[in-house]
Coordinates of C-alpha atoms in Angstrom, one line a residue:
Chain A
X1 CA -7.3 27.5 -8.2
X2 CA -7.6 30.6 -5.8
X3 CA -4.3 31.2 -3.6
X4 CA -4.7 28.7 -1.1
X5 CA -4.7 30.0 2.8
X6 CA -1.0 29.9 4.2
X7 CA -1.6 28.3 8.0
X8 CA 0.7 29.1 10.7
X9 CA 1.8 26.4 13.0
X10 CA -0.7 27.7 15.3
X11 CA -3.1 27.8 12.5
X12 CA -2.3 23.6 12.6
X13 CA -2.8 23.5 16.4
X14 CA -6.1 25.0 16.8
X15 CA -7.2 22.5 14.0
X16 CA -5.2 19.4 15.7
X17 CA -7.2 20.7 18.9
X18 CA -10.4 20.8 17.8
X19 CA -10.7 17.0 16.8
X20 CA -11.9 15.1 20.1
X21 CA -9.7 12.0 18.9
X22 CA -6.8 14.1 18.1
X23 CA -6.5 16.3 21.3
X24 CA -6.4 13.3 23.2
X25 CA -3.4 11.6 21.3
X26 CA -1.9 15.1 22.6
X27 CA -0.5 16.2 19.5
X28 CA 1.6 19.0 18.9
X29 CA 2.8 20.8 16.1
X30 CA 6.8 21.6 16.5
X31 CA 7.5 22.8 13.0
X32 CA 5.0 23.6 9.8
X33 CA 7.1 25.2 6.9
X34 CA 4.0 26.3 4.7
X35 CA 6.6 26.9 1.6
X36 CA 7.9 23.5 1.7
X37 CA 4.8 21.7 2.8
X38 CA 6.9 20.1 5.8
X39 CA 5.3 19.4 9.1
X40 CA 6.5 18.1 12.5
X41 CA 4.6 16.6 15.3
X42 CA 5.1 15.3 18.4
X43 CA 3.4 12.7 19.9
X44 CA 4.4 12.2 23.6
X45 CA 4.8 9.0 25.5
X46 CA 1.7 7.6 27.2
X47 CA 0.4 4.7 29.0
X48 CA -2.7 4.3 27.3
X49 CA -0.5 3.8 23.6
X50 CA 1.1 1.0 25.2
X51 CA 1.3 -2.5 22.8
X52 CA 1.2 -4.5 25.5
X53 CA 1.7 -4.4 29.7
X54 CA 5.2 -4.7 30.8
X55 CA 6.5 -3.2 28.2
X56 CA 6.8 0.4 26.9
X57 CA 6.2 -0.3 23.2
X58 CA 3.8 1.7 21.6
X59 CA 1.1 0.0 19.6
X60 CA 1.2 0.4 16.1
X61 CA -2.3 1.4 15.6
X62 CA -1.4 4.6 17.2
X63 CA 1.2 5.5 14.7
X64 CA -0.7 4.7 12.2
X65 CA -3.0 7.2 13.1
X66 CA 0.2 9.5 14.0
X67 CA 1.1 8.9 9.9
X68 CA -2.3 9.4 8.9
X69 CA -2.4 13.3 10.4
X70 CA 1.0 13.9 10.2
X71 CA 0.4 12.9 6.2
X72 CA -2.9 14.6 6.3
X73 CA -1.7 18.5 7.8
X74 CA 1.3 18.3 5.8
X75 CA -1.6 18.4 3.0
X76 CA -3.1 21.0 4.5
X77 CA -0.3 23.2 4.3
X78 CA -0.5 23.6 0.5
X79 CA -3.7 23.2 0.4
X80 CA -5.1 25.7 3.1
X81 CA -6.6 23.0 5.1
X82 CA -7.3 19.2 5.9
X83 CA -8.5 17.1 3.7
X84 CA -10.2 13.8 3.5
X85 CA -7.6 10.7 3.5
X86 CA -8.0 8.6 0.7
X87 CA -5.6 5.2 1.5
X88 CA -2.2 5.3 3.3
X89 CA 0.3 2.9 3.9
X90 CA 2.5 1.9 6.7
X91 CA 5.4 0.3 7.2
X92 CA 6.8 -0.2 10.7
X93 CA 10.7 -0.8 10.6
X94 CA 11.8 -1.7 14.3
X95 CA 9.8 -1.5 17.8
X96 CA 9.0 2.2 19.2
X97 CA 10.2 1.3 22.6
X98 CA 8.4 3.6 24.7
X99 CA 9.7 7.4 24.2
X100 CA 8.2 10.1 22.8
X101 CA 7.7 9.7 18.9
X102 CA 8.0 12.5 16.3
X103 CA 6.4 12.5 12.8
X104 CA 8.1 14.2 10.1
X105 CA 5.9 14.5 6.9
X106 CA 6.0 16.4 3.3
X107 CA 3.6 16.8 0.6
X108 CA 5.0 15.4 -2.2
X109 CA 2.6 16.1 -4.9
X110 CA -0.1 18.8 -4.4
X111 CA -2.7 17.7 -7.2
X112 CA -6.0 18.8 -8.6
X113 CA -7.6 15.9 -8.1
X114 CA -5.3 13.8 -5.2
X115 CA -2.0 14.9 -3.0
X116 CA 0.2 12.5 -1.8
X117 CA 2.7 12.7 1.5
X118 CA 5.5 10.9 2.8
X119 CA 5.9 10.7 6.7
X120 CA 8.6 9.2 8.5
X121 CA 8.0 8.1 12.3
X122 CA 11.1 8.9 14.5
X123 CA 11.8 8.1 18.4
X124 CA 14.0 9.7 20.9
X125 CA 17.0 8.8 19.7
X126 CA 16.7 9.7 16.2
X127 CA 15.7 6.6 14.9
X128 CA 13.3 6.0 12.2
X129 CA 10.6 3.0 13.6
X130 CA 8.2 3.3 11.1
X131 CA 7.5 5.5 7.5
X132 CA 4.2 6.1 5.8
X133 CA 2.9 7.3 2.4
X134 CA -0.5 8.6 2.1
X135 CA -3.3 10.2 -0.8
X136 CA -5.7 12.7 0.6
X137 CA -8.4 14.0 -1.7
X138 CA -7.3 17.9 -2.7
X139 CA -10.8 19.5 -1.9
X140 CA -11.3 20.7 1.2
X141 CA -13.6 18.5 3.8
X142 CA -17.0 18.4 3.5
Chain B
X1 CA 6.1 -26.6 11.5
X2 CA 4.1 -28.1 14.9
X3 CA 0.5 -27.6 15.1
X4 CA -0.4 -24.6 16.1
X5 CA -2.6 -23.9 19.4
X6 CA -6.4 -23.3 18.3
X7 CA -7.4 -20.4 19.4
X8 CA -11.5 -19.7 20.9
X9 CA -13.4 -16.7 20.5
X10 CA -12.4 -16.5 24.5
X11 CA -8.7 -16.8 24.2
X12 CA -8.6 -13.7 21.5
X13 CA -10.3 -12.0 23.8
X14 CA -8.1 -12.3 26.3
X15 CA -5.6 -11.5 24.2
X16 CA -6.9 -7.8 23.1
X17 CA -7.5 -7.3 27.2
X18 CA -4.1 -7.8 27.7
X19 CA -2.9 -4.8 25.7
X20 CA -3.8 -1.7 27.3
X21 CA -4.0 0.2 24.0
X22 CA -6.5 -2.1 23.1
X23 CA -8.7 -2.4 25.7
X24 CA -8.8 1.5 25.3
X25 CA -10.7 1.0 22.4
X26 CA -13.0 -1.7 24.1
X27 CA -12.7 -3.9 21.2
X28 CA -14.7 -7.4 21.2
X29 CA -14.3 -10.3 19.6
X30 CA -17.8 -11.9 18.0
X31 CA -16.7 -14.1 16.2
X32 CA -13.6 -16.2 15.7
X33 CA -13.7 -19.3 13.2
X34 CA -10.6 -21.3 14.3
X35 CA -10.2 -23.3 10.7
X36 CA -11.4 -20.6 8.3
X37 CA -9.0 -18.3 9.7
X38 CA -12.2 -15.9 10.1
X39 CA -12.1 -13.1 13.1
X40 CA -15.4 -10.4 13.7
X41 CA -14.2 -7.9 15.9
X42 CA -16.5 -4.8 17.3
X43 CA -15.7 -1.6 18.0
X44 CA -18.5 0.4 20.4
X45 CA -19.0 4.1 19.1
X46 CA -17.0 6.3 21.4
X47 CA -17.2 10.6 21.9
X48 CA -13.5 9.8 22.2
X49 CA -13.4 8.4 18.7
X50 CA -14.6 11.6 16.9
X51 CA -13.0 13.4 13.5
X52 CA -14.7 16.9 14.7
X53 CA -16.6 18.6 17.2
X54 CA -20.5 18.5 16.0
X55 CA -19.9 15.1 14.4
X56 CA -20.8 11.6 14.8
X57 CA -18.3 10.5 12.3
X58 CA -14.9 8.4 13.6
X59 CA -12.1 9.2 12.9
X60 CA -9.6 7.5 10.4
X61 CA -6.7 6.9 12.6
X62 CA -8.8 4.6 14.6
X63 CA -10.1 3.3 11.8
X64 CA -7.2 2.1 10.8
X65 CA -5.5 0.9 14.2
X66 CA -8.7 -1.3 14.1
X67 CA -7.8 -3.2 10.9
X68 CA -4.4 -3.4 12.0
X69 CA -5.5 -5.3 14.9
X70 CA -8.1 -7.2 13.5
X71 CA -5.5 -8.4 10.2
X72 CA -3.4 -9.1 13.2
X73 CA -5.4 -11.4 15.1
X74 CA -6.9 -13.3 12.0
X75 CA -3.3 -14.6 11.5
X76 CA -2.9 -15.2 14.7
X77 CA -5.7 -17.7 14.6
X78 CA -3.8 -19.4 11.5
X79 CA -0.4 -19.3 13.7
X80 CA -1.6 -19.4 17.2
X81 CA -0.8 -16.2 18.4
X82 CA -0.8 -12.3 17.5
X83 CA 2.6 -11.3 15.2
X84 CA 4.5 -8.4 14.5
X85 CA 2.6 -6.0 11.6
X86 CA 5.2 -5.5 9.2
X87 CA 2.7 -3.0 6.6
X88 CA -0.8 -2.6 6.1
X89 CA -2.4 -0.6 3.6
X90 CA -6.1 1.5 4.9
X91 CA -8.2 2.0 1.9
X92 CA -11.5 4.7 3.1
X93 CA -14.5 4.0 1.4
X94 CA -17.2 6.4 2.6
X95 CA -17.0 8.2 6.2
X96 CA -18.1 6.0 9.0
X97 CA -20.9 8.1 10.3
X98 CA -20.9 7.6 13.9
X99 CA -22.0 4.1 14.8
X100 CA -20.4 1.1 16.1
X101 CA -18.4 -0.4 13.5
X102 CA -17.1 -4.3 13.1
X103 CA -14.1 -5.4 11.2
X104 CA -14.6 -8.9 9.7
X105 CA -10.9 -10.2 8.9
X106 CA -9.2 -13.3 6.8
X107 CA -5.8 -14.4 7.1
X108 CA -5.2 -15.2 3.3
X109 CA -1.9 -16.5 3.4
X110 CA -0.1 -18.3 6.1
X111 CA 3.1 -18.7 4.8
X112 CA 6.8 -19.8 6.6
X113 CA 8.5 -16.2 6.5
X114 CA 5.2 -13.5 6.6
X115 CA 1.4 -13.7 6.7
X116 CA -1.3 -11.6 4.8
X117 CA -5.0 -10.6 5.7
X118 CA -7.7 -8.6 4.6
X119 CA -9.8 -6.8 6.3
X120 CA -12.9 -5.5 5.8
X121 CA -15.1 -2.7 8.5
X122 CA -18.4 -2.3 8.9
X123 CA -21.0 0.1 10.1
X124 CA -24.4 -0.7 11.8
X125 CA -25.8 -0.5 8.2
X126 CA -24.0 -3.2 6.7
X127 CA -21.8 -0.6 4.5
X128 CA -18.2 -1.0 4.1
X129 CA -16.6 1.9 5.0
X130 CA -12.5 0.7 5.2
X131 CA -10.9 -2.0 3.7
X132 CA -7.3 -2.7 4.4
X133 CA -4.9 -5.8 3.6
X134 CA -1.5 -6.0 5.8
X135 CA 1.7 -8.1 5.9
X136 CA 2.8 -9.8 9.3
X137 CA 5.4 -11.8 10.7
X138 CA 4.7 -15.2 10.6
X139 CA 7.0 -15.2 14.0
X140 CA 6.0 -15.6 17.8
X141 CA 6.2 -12.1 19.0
X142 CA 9.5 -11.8 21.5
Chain C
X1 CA -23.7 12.2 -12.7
X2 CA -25.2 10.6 -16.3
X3 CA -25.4 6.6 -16.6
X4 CA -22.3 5.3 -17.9
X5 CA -21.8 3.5 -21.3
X6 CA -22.4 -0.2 -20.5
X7 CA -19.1 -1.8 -21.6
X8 CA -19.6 -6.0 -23.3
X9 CA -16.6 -7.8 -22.9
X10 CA -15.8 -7.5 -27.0
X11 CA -15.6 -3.9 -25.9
X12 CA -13.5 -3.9 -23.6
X13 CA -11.2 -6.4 -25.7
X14 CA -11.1 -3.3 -28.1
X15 CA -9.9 -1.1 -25.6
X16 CA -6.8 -3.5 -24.5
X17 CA -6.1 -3.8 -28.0
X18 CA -5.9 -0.5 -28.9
X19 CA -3.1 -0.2 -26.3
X20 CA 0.7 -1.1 -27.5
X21 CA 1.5 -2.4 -24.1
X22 CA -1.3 -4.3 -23.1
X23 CA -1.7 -5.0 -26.8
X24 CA 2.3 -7.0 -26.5
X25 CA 1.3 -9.0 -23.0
X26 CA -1.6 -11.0 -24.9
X27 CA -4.6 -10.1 -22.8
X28 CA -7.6 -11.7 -23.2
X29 CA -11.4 -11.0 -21.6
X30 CA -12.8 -14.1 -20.5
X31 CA -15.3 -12.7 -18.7
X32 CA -17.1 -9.0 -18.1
X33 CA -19.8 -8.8 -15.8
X34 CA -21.2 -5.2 -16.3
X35 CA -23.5 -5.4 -13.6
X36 CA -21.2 -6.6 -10.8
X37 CA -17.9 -4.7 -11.9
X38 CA -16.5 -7.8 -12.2
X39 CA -13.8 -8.5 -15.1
X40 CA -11.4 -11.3 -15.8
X41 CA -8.7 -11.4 -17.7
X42 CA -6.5 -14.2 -19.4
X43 CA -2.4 -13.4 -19.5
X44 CA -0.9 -16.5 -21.8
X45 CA 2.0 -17.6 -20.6
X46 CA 5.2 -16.0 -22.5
X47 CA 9.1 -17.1 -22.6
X48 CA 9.4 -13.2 -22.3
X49 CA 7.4 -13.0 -19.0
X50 CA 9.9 -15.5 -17.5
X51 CA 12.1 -14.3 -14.3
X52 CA 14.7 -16.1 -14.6
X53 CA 16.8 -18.2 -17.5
X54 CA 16.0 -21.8 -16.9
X55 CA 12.6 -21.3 -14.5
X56 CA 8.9 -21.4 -15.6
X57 CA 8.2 -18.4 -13.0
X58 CA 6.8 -15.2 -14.2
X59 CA 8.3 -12.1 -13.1
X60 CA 6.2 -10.2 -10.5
X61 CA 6.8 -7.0 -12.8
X62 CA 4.2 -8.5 -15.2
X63 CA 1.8 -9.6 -12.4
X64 CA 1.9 -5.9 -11.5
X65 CA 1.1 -4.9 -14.5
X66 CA -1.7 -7.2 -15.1
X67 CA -2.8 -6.3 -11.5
X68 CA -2.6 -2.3 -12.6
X69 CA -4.8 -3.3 -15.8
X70 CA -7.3 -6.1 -14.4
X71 CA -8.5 -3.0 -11.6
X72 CA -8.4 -0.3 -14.7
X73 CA -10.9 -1.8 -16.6
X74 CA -13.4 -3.4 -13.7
X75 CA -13.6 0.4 -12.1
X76 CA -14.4 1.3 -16.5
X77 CA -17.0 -1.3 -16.4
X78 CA -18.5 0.6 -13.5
X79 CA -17.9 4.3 -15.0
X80 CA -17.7 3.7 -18.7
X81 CA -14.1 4.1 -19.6
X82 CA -10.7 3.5 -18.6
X83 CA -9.4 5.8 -15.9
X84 CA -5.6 6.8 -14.8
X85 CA -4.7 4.9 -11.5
X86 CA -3.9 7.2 -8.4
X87 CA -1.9 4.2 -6.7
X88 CA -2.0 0.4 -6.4
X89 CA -0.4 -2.2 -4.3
X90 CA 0.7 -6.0 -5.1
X91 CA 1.1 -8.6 -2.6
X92 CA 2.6 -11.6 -3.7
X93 CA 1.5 -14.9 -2.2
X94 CA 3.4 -17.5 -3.4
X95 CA 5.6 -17.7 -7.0
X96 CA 3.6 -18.3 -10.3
X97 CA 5.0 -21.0 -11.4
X98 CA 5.0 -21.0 -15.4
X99 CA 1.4 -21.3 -16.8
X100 CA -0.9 -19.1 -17.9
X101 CA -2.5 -16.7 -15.3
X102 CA -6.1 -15.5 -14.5
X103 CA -7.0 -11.9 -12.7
X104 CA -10.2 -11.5 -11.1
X105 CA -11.4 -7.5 -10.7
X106 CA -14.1 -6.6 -9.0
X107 CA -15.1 -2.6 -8.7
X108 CA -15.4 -1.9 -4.7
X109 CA -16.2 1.4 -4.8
X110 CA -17.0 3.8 -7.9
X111 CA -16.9 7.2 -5.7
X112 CA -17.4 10.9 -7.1
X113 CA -13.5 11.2 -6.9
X114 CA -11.8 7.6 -6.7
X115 CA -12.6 4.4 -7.6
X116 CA -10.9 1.0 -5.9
X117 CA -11.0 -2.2 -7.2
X118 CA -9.4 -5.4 -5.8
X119 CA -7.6 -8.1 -8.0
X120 CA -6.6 -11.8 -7.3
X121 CA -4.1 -13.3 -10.1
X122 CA -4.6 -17.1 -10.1
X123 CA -3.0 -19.7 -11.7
X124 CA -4.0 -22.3 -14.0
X125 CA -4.2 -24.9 -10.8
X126 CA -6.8 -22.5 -9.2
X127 CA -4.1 -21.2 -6.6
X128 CA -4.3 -17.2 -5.8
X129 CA -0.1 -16.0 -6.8
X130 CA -0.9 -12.5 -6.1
X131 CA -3.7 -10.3 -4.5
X132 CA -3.7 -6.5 -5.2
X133 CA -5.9 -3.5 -4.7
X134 CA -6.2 -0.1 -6.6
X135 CA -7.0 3.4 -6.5
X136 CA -8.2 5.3 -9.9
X137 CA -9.4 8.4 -10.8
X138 CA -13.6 8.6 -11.4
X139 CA -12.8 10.8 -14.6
X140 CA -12.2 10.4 -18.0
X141 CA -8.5 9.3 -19.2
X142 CA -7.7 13.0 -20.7
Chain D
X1 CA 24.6 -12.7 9.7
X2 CA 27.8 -12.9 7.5
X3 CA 29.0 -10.2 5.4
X4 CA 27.3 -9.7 2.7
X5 CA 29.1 -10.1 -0.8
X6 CA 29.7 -6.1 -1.6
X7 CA 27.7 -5.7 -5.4
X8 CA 29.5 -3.7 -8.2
X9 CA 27.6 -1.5 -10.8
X10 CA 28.7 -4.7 -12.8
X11 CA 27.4 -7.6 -11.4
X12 CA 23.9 -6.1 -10.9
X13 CA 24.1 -5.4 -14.4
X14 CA 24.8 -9.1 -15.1
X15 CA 21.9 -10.1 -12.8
X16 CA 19.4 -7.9 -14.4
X17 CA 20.9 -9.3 -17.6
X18 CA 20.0 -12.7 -16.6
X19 CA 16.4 -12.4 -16.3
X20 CA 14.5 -12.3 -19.5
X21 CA 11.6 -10.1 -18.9
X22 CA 14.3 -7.5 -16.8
X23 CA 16.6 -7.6 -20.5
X24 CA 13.7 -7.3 -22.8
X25 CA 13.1 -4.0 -20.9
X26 CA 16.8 -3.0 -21.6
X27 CA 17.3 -1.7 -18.1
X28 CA 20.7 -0.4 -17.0
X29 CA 22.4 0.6 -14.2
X30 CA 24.1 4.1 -14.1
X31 CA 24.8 4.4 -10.7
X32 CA 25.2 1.4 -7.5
X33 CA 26.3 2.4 -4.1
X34 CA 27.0 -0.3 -2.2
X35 CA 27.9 1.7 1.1
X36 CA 24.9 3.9 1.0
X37 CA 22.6 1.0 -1.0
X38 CA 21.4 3.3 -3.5
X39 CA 20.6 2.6 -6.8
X40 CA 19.7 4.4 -10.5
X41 CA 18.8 2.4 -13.3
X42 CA 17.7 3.8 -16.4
X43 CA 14.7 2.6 -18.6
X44 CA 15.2 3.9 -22.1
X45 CA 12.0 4.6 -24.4
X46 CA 10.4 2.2 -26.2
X47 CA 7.0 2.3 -28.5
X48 CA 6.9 -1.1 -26.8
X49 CA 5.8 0.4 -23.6
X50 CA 3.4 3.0 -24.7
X51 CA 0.1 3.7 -23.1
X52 CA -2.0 4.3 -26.0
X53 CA -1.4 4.3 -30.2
X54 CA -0.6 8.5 -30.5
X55 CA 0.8 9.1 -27.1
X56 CA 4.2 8.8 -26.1
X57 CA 3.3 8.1 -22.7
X58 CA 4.4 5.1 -20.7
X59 CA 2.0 2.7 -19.5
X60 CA 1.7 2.1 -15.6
X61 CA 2.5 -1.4 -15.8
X62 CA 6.2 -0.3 -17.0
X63 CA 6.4 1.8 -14.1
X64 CA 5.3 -0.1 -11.7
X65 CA 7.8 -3.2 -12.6
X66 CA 10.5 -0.8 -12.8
X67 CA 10.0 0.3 -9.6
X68 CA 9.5 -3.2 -8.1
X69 CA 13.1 -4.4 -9.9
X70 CA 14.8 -1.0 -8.5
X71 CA 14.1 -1.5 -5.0
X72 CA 14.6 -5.4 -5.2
X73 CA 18.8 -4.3 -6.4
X74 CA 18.7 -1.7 -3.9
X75 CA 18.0 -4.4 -1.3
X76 CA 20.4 -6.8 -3.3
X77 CA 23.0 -4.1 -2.6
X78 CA 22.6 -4.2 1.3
X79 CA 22.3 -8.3 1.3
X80 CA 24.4 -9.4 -1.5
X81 CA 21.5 -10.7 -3.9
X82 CA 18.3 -10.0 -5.5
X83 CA 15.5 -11.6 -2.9
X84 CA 11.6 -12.2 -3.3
X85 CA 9.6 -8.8 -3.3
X86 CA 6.7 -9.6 -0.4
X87 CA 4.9 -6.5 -1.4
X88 CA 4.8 -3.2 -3.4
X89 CA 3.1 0.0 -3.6
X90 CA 3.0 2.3 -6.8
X91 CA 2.2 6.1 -6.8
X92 CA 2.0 7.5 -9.6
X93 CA 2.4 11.6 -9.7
X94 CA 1.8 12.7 -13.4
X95 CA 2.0 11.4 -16.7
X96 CA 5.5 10.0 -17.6
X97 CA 5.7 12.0 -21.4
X98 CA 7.5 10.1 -23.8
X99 CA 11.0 9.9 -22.6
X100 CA 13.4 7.6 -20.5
X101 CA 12.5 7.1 -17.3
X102 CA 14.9 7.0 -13.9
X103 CA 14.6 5.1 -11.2
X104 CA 16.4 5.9 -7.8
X105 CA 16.2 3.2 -5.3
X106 CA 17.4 3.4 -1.6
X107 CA 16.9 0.3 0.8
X108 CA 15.9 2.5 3.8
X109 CA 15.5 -0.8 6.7
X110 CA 17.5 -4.2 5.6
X111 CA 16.2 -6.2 8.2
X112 CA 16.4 -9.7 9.5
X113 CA 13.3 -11.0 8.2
X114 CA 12.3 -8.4 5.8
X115 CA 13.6 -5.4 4.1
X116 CA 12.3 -2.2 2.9
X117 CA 13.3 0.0 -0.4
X118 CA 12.1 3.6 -1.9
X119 CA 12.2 4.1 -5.3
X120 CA 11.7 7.5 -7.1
X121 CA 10.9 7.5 -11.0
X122 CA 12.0 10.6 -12.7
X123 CA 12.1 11.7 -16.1
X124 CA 14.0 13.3 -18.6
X125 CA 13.4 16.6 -17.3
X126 CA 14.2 15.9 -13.5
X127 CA 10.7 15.3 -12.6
X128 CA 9.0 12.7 -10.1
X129 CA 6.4 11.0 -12.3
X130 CA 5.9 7.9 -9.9
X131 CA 7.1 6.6 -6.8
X132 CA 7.3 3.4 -5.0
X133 CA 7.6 1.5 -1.5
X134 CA 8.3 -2.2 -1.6
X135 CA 9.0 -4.8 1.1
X136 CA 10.9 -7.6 0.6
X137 CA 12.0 -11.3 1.9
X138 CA 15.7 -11.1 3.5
X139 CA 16.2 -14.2 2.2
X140 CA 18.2 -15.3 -0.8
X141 CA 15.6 -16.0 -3.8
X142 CA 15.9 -19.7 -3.8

């Protein structure tokens, strides 16, 4: 396997940005550690992520799809890019009442054939609603 | 346990309206089969559903919010009304070129403490492109 | 990609039998449908299997297990061999009480990279104890 | 929710003792931290287990019910008792060679309904060959 390219945090946001469904989640890349394979994003609070009216829940389908690219560019950091998701998991531990949400994810295995990450979903006061575990194919997209 | 309510096609509906996430996505119901626990959901192709510029394909992250939902509100016809996701598992089959896509849910087991469904989506060709299977609170949402 | 060696059920008997493990739970192939990717498997019932002193219930390690191996060898009757499993999940539905079990394994997907296969474990009174689903390698067991 | 009856190293010993299938697998604990519910229990090496006649690998099916048993005692450390596993998932990172096997368990959510355990499968040489994410009842097993 050739060196693989080492992104940039910007690198991550220019590639976040140019997904339509992505960019209008409003993503944003806070931390990429391209030795480690650690990435953190930011998902900020919005009214079109709300579970249900008069409340300011988040729906779960949105951090599923937060774990999913969280799970997926923390992949692309040793690999040199995103890759397609095979299956993740989620598991939500308590409500994300309203706030902004974080997603901190690490490859843990960076194979020839599959990777695998681990993503934990945080809110504003540190707590951990919900944690994901993901395999992403380890050849770049088609 | 008391009988619970039996839910229509109409009162589902009403049901993914009420959530403003939801509605976001424009999902409708087409089918909802009261004893067989049986729920076909659509979900319209959307620019704002897109992996990638210059792509028709949808991205996995809605995808998967949609088999959350649709797992969801299979059980809730079993129960009476939508629970709490407590995991789900997204398997990707084959990229959902563009399209409209349907999710076709079961609840499999309706049992005292937690609830299970599968899921399967769909795309205009009659390919399955996702499958997932979650867990749920067999509990009134508070 | 070359046509795959069509496996008969006394083949893949053979290849069960070959391994210590599998070899010590007792399997049996009942049933190999190389066509469909469908396989089922017998798993006698076992004092050694049992969860507890003084109950008839299996342990849900050995359901598992049967699980991993029922999905293994209906993605080999789709790709000719046995293949190392990326990841699975179990879900169980309800206890097994004593008795002999069944799984049922059907091949959802044979894909360049990954295969998936779904399993249902059943009981000797027709109930479904435990669903599960798969992900495996579409290579060769080195 | 009364205190829950604080587990020595000991007693989950004596629990895992009392199951037939957990003894015949002659699991031990080495380390149970009732405080931080974390567990280790160590699997010792058995031609029993092997994957296939000439390898000294370990068969899947080993790994995956030694992670589901881990994360059930890690759970049993936060609530006082071993409870039903709802759900489990099983990645498996490289080959386990040969060897014992480790697994470290952490309950990461003991909820009121449900709970939620991690469990990390190392080797003799310090490495991650599998690792797991299981939900289970937070009920007493009755």
């Amino acid at each position: 396997m050739s060196t693989p390219v080492r992104l940039s945090a910007k690198d991550v946001q220019a590639m976040l940005d140019a997904s339509p469904y992505i960019a209008a989640l409003g993503l944003r890349v806070e931390e990429a550690d391209v030795v480690a394979h650690r990435l953190r994003l930011h998902l900020p609070a919005s009214a079109a992520h709300r579970r249900a009216a008069g409340t300011q829940q988040v729906h779960g389908g949105v951090i599923a799809a937060l774990i999913d690219i969280a799970g997926d560019y923390a992949v692309a950091l040793a690999l040199g890019g995103p890759v397609p998701t095979i299956n993740f998991r989620t598991d939500y531990l308590r409500p994300a009442e309203d706030s902004d949400l974080w997603a901190d994810a690490v490859c843990r295995r960076a194979g020839r054939t599959v990777s695998v990450a681990d993503v934990d979903v945080i809110d504003a006061d540190g707590r951990t609603v919900a944690i994901g575990r993901g395999t992403y194919a380890s050849l770049p997209r088609r």
